[in-house]
CSV table of N, CA and C in Angstrom, one decimal:
chain,number,residue,atom,x,y,z
A,719,MET,N,-96.0,-70.3,17.6
A,719,MET,CA,-95.8,-70.0,16.1
A,719,MET,C,-97.2,-70.4,15.5
A,720,ASN,N,-97.6,-69.6,14.6
A,720,ASN,CA,-98.8,-69.8,13.8
A,720,ASN,C,-98.5,-70.4,12.4
A,721,LEU,N,-99.5,-70.7,11.7
A,721,LEU,CA,-99.3,-71.3,10.3
A,721,LEU,C,-98.5,-70.4,9.4
A,722,THR,N,-98.8,-69.1,9.4
A,722,THR,CA,-98.1,-68.2,8.5
A,722,THR,C,-96.7,-68.1,8.9
A,723,GLU,N,-96.4,-68.0,10.2
A,723,GLU,CA,-95.0,-67.9,10.6
A,723,GLU,C,-94.2,-69.1,10.3
A,724,HIS,N,-94.9,-70.3,10.5
A,724,HIS,CA,-94.2,-71.5,10.2
A,724,HIS,C,-93.9,-71.7,8.7
A,725,GLU,N,-94.9,-71.2,7.9
A,725,GLU,CA,-94.7,-71.3,6.4
A,725,GLU,C,-93.4,-70.5,6.0
A,726,LYS,N,-93.3,-69.3,6.6
A,726,LYS,CA,-92.2,-68.4,6.3
A,726,LYS,C,-90.9,-69.1,6.7
A,727,TRP,N,-90.9,-69.6,7.9
A,727,TRP,CA,-89.7,-70.3,8.5
A,727,TRP,C,-89.3,-71.5,7.6
A,728,LEU,N,-90.3,-72.3,7.2
A,728,LEU,CA,-90.1,-73.5,6.4
A,728,LEU,C,-89.6,-73.2,5.0
A,729,ILE,N,-90.1,-72.2,4.4
A,729,ILE,CA,-89.6,-71.8,3.1
A,729,ILE,C,-88.1,-71.4,3.2
A,730,ASN,N,-87.8,-70.6,4.2
A,730,ASN,CA,-86.4,-70.2,4.4
A,730,ASN,C,-85.5,-71.4,4.6
A,731,PHE,N,-86.0,-72.3,5.5
A,731,PHE,CA,-85.3,-73.6,5.8
A,731,PHE,C,-85.0,-74.4,4.5
A,732,TYR,N,-86.0,-74.5,3.7
A,732,TYR,CA,-85.9,-75.3,2.4
A,732,TYR,C,-85.0,-74.6,1.4
A,733,LYS,N,-85.1,-73.3,1.4
A,733,LYS,CA,-84.2,-72.6,0.4
A,733,LYS,C,-82.7,-72.7,0.8
A,734,GLN,N,-82.5,-72.6,2.1
A,734,GLN,CA,-81.1,-72.7,2.6
A,734,GLN,C,-80.5,-74.1,2.2
A,735,ARG,N,-81.3,-75.1,2.1
A,735,ARG,CA,-80.8,-76.4,1.8
A,735,ARG,C,-81.0,-76.8,0.3
A,736,ASN,N,-81.4,-75.8,-0.5
A,736,ASN,CA,-81.7,-76.1,-1.9
A,736,ASN,C,-82.8,-77.1,-2.2
A,737,TRP,N,-83.7,-77.2,-1.3
A,737,TRP,CA,-84.9,-78.1,-1.4
A,737,TRP,C,-86.1,-77.4,-2.1
A,738,TYR,N,-86.1,-76.1,-1.9
A,738,TYR,CA,-87.3,-75.4,-2.4
A,738,TYR,C,-87.4,-75.4,-3.9
A,739,GLN,N,-86.3,-75.5,-4.6
A,739,GLN,CA,-86.3,-75.4,-6.1
A,739,GLN,C,-87.1,-76.5,-6.7
A,740,TYR,N,-87.3,-77.6,-6.0
A,740,TYR,CA,-88.0,-78.8,-6.7
A,740,TYR,C,-89.4,-78.4,-7.1
A,741,SER,N,-89.7,-78.8,-8.3
A,741,SER,CA,-91.0,-78.5,-8.9
A,741,SER,C,-92.2,-79.1,-8.1
A,742,PRO,N,-93.4,-78.6,-8.2
A,742,PRO,CA,-94.5,-79.2,-7.5
A,742,PRO,C,-94.7,-80.6,-7.9
A,743,PHE,N,-94.4,-81.0,-9.1
A,743,PHE,CA,-94.5,-82.3,-9.6
A,743,PHE,C,-93.6,-83.3,-8.8
A,744,ILE,N,-92.4,-82.9,-8.6
A,744,ILE,CA,-91.5,-83.7,-7.7
A,744,ILE,C,-91.9,-83.6,-6.3
A,745,ARG,N,-92.3,-82.5,-5.8
A,745,ARG,CA,-92.8,-82.3,-4.5
A,745,ARG,C,-94.0,-83.2,-4.2
A,746,LEU,N,-94.8,-83.5,-5.2
A,746,LEU,CA,-95.9,-84.4,-5.0
A,746,LEU,C,-95.4,-85.8,-4.6
A,747,ASN,N,-94.3,-86.2,-5.1
A,747,ASN,CA,-93.7,-87.5,-4.8
A,747,ASN,C,-93.3,-87.5,-3.3
A,748,TYR,N,-92.8,-86.4,-2.8
A,748,TYR,CA,-92.5,-86.3,-1.4
A,748,TYR,C,-93.8,-86.4,-0.5
A,749,LEU,N,-94.8,-85.8,-1.0
A,749,LEU,CA,-96.1,-85.9,-0.3
A,749,LEU,C,-96.6,-87.3,-0.3
A,750,SER,N,-96.4,-88.0,-1.4
A,750,SER,CA,-96.8,-89.4,-1.4
A,750,SER,C,-96.0,-90.3,-0.5
A,751,GLU,N,-94.7,-90.0,-0.4
A,751,GLU,CA,-93.9,-90.7,0.6
A,751,GLU,C,-94.3,-90.5,2.0
A,752,GLU,N,-94.6,-89.2,2.3
A,752,GLU,CA,-95.0,-88.9,3.7
A,752,GLU,C,-96.4,-89.5,4.0
A,753,THR,N,-97.3,-89.6,3.0
A,753,THR,CA,-98.6,-90.2,3.2
A,753,THR,C,-98.4,-91.7,3.5
A,754,GLY,N,-97.5,-92.3,2.9
A,754,GLY,CA,-97.2,-93.7,3.2
A,754,GLY,C,-96.7,-93.9,4.7
A,755,GLU,N,-95.8,-92.9,5.1
A,755,GLU,CA,-95.3,-93.0,6.5
A,755,GLU,C,-96.4,-92.7,7.5
A,756,LEU,N,-97.4,-91.8,7.1
A,756,LEU,CA,-98.5,-91.6,7.9
A,756,LEU,C,-99.4,-92.9,8.0
A,757,SER,N,-99.5,-93.5,6.9
A,757,SER,CA,-100.3,-94.8,6.9
A,757,SER,C,-99.7,-95.8,7.9
A,758,ARG,N,-98.4,-95.9,7.8
A,758,ARG,CA,-97.7,-96.8,8.7
A,758,ARG,C,-97.9,-96.4,10.2
A,759,ALA,N,-97.8,-95.2,10.5
A,759,ALA,CA,-98.0,-94.7,11.8
A,759,ALA,C,-99.4,-95.0,12.4
A,760,ILE,N,-100.4,-94.8,11.5
A,760,ILE,CA,-101.8,-95.1,11.9
A,760,ILE,C,-102.0,-96.6,12.1
A,761,ARG,N,-101.4,-97.3,11.2
A,761,ARG,CA,-101.5,-98.8,11.3
A,761,ARG,C,-100.9,-99.3,12.6
A,762,ALA,N,-99.8,-98.7,13.0
A,762,ALA,CA,-99.1,-99.1,14.2
A,762,ALA,C,-100.0,-98.9,15.4
A,763,ILE,N,-100.7,-97.8,15.4
A,763,ILE,CA,-101.7,-97.4,16.5
A,763,ILE,C,-102.9,-98.3,16.5
A,764,GLU,N,-103.5,-98.4,15.3
A,764,GLU,CA,-104.8,-99.1,15.2
A,764,GLU,C,-104.8,-100.6,15.2
A,765,ILE,N,-103.9,-101.2,14.5
A,765,ILE,CA,-103.9,-102.7,14.5
A,765,ILE,C,-102.5,-103.3,14.8
A,766,GLY,N,-101.5,-102.4,14.9
A,766,GLY,CA,-100.2,-102.9,15.2
A,766,GLY,C,-99.4,-103.4,14.0
A,767,ARG,N,-98.2,-103.7,14.2
A,767,ARG,CA,-97.3,-104.2,13.1
A,767,ARG,C,-96.7,-105.5,13.7
A,768,ASP,N,-96.8,-106.5,12.9
A,768,ASP,CA,-96.2,-107.8,13.3
A,768,ASP,C,-95.0,-108.1,12.3
A,769,HIS,N,-94.0,-107.3,12.5
A,769,HIS,CA,-92.8,-107.4,11.6
A,769,HIS,C,-91.6,-107.6,12.5
A,770,PRO,N,-90.8,-108.7,12.2
A,770,PRO,CA,-89.7,-109.0,13.1
A,770,PRO,C,-88.6,-107.8,13.1
A,771,GLY,N,-88.6,-107.0,12.1
A,771,GLY,CA,-87.6,-105.9,12.1
A,771,GLY,C,-88.0,-104.7,12.8
A,772,ASP,N,-89.3,-104.6,13.3
A,772,ASP,CA,-89.8,-103.5,14.0
A,772,ASP,C,-89.7,-103.7,15.5
A,773,LYS,N,-89.2,-102.7,16.2
A,773,LYS,CA,-89.2,-102.9,17.7
A,773,LYS,C,-90.6,-102.3,18.1
A,774,GLN,N,-91.0,-102.9,19.3
A,774,GLN,CA,-92.3,-102.5,19.8
A,774,GLN,C,-92.2,-101.1,20.4
A,775,LEU,N,-93.1,-100.2,20.1
A,775,LEU,CA,-93.1,-98.8,20.5
A,775,LEU,C,-94.2,-98.7,21.6
A,776,SER,N,-94.0,-97.8,22.5
A,776,SER,CA,-95.0,-97.5,23.5
A,776,SER,C,-96.1,-96.7,22.9
A,777,SER,N,-97.2,-96.5,23.5
A,777,SER,CA,-98.3,-95.7,23.0
A,777,SER,C,-97.9,-94.3,22.8
A,778,ILE,N,-97.1,-93.8,23.7
A,778,ILE,CA,-96.6,-92.4,23.6
A,778,ILE,C,-95.7,-92.3,22.4
A,779,LYS,N,-94.8,-93.2,22.2
A,779,LYS,CA,-93.9,-93.2,21.0
A,779,LYS,C,-94.7,-93.3,19.7
A,780,LYS,N,-95.8,-94.1,19.7
A,780,LYS,CA,-96.6,-94.2,18.5
A,780,LYS,C,-97.3,-92.9,18.2
A,781,ARG,N,-97.8,-92.3,19.3
A,781,ARG,CA,-98.5,-91.0,19.1
A,781,ARG,C,-97.5,-89.9,18.6
A,782,ASP,N,-96.3,-89.9,19.2
A,782,ASP,CA,-95.3,-89.0,18.7
A,782,ASP,C,-94.9,-89.2,17.3
A,783,ASN,N,-94.9,-90.4,16.8
A,783,ASN,CA,-94.6,-90.7,15.4
A,783,ASN,C,-95.7,-90.2,14.5
A,784,LEU,N,-97.0,-90.4,15.0
A,784,LEU,CA,-98.1,-89.9,14.3
A,784,LEU,C,-98.0,-88.4,14.1
A,785,GLN,N,-97.7,-87.7,15.2
A,785,GLN,CA,-97.6,-86.3,15.1
A,785,GLN,C,-96.5,-85.8,14.2
A,786,GLU,N,-95.4,-86.5,14.2
A,786,GLU,CA,-94.3,-86.2,13.3
A,786,GLU,C,-94.7,-86.4,11.8
A,787,GLU,N,-95.4,-87.4,11.5
A,787,GLU,CA,-95.8,-87.7,10.1
A,787,GLU,C,-96.9,-86.7,9.7
A,788,LEU,N,-97.8,-86.3,10.6
A,788,LEU,CA,-98.8,-85.3,10.2
A,788,LEU,C,-98.1,-84.0,9.9
A,789,ALA,N,-97.1,-83.6,10.8
A,789,ALA,CA,-96.3,-82.4,10.6
A,789,ALA,C,-95.6,-82.4,9.2
A,790,ASP,N,-95.0,-83.6,8.9
A,790,ASP,CA,-94.3,-83.7,7.6
A,790,ASP,C,-95.3,-83.4,6.4
A,791,ILE,N,-96.5,-84.0,6.5
A,791,ILE,CA,-97.5,-83.7,5.5
A,791,ILE,C,-97.9,-82.3,5.4
A,792,LEU,N,-98.1,-81.7,6.6
A,792,LEU,CA,-98.4,-80.2,6.6
A,792,LEU,C,-97.3,-79.4,6.0
A,793,ASP,N,-96.1,-79.7,6.2
A,793,ASP,CA,-95.0,-79.0,5.6
A,793,ASP,C,-95.0,-79.1,4.1
A,794,GLN,N,-95.3,-80.3,3.6
A,794,GLN,CA,-95.4,-80.4,2.1
A,794,GLN,C,-96.5,-79.6,1.6
A,795,LEU,N,-97.7,-79.6,2.3
A,795,LEU,CA,-98.8,-78.7,1.8
A,795,LEU,C,-98.4,-77.2,1.9
A,796,LEU,N,-97.7,-76.8,2.9
A,796,LEU,CA,-97.3,-75.4,2.9
A,796,LEU,C,-96.4,-75.1,1.8
A,797,ILE,N,-95.5,-76.0,1.4
A,797,ILE,CA,-94.6,-75.7,0.3
A,797,ILE,C,-95.5,-75.6,-1.0
A,798,PHE,N,-96.5,-76.4,-1.2
A,798,PHE,CA,-97.4,-76.3,-2.3
A,798,PHE,C,-98.0,-74.9,-2.3
A,799,CYS,N,-98.5,-74.5,-1.2
A,799,CYS,CA,-99.2,-73.2,-1.1
A,799,CYS,C,-98.2,-72.1,-1.5
A,800,SER,N,-97.0,-72.2,-1.1
A,800,SER,CA,-96.0,-71.2,-1.4
A,800,SER,C,-95.7,-71.2,-2.9
A,801,LYS,N,-95.6,-72.4,-3.5
A,801,LYS,CA,-95.3,-72.5,-4.9
A,801,LYS,C,-96.4,-72.0,-5.8
A,802,TYR,N,-97.6,-72.1,-5.3
A,802,TYR,CA,-98.8,-71.6,-6.1
A,802,TYR,C,-99.4,-70.3,-5.6
A,803,ASN,N,-98.6,-69.7,-4.6
A,803,ASN,CA,-99.0,-68.4,-4.1
A,803,ASN,C,-100.4,-68.4,-3.5
A,804,ILE,N,-100.7,-69.4,-2.6
A,804,ILE,CA,-101.9,-69.5,-1.9
A,804,ILE,C,-101.7,-69.4,-0.4
A,805,ASP,N,-102.4,-68.5,0.2
A,805,ASP,CA,-102.3,-68.3,1.6
A,805,ASP,C,-102.9,-69.5,2.3
A,806,PRO,N,-102.1,-70.3,3.1
A,806,PRO,CA,-102.6,-71.5,3.7
A,806,PRO,C,-103.8,-71.3,4.6
A,807,ASN,N,-103.9,-70.1,5.2
A,807,ASN,CA,-105.0,-69.8,6.0
A,807,ASN,C,-106.3,-69.8,5.3
A,808,CYS,N,-106.2,-69.5,4.0
A,808,CYS,CA,-107.4,-69.5,3.1
A,808,CYS,C,-108.0,-70.9,2.9
A,809,LEU,N,-107.1,-71.9,3.1
A,809,LEU,CA,-107.5,-73.3,3.0
A,809,LEU,C,-108.6,-73.7,4.0
A,810,LEU,N,-108.4,-73.1,5.2
A,810,LEU,CA,-109.4,-73.4,6.3
A,810,LEU,C,-110.8,-72.9,5.9
A,811,SER,N,-110.9,-71.7,5.4
A,811,SER,CA,-112.2,-71.2,5.1
A,811,SER,C,-112.7,-71.9,3.8
A,812,ALA,N,-111.8,-72.2,2.9
A,812,ALA,CA,-112.2,-72.9,1.6
A,812,ALA,C,-112.8,-74.3,2.0
A,813,SER,N,-112.2,-75.0,2.9
A,813,SER,CA,-112.7,-76.3,3.3
A,813,SER,C,-114.1,-76.2,4.0
A,814,GLU,N,-114.2,-75.2,4.9
A,814,GLU,CA,-115.5,-75.0,5.6
A,814,GLU,C,-116.6,-74.6,4.7
A,815,ASN,N,-116.3,-73.6,3.7
A,815,ASN,CA,-117.3,-73.2,2.8
A,815,ASN,C,-117.7,-74.3,1.9
A,816,LYS,N,-116.8,-75.1,1.4
A,816,LYS,CA,-117.2,-76.2,0.5
A,816,LYS,C,-118.1,-77.2,1.2
A,817,LEU,N,-117.8,-77.6,2.5
A,817,LEU,CA,-118.6,-78.5,3.2
A,817,LEU,C,-120.0,-77.9,3.6
A,818,LYS,N,-120.0,-76.7,3.9
A,818,LYS,CA,-121.3,-76.0,4.2
A,818,LYS,C,-122.2,-76.0,3.0
A,819,LYS,N,-121.6,-75.7,1.8
A,819,LYS,CA,-122.4,-75.7,0.6
A,819,LYS,C,-122.8,-77.1,0.2
A,820,ARG,N,-122.0,-78.1,0.4
A,820,ARG,CA,-122.3,-79.4,0.1
A,820,ARG,C,-123.3,-80.1,1.0
A,821,PHE,N,-123.2,-79.7,2.3
A,821,PHE,CA,-124.1,-80.2,3.3
A,821,PHE,C,-124.8,-79.1,4.1
A,822,PRO,N,-125.7,-78.4,3.5
A,822,PRO,CA,-126.4,-77.3,4.2
A,822,PRO,C,-127.1,-77.8,5.5
A,823,GLU,N,-127.1,-77.0,6.5
A,823,GLU,CA,-127.8,-77.4,7.7
A,823,GLU,C,-129.2,-77.0,7.7
């Protein structure tokens, strides 16, 4: 599955559950929540967590959690793209063009 196919699938999935209707302003809160979860996943990998309520995870489980949180953030970004009618594939070239302009070789 590529980015465009996943975006279409995701939008359909969200619409079936009445999640798509939320405004971008509300959706931004979901992105913030997912960013916090990504932060926790990276912390677990990089410096660990010394919390009595957390069970110790293997390196594989930590990496799986990191991948899951990155995917959750990607999904939120794809919903933003849909809400604002932006082709997510254009983000790749927009990023590259901005960096090339800012840091010419």
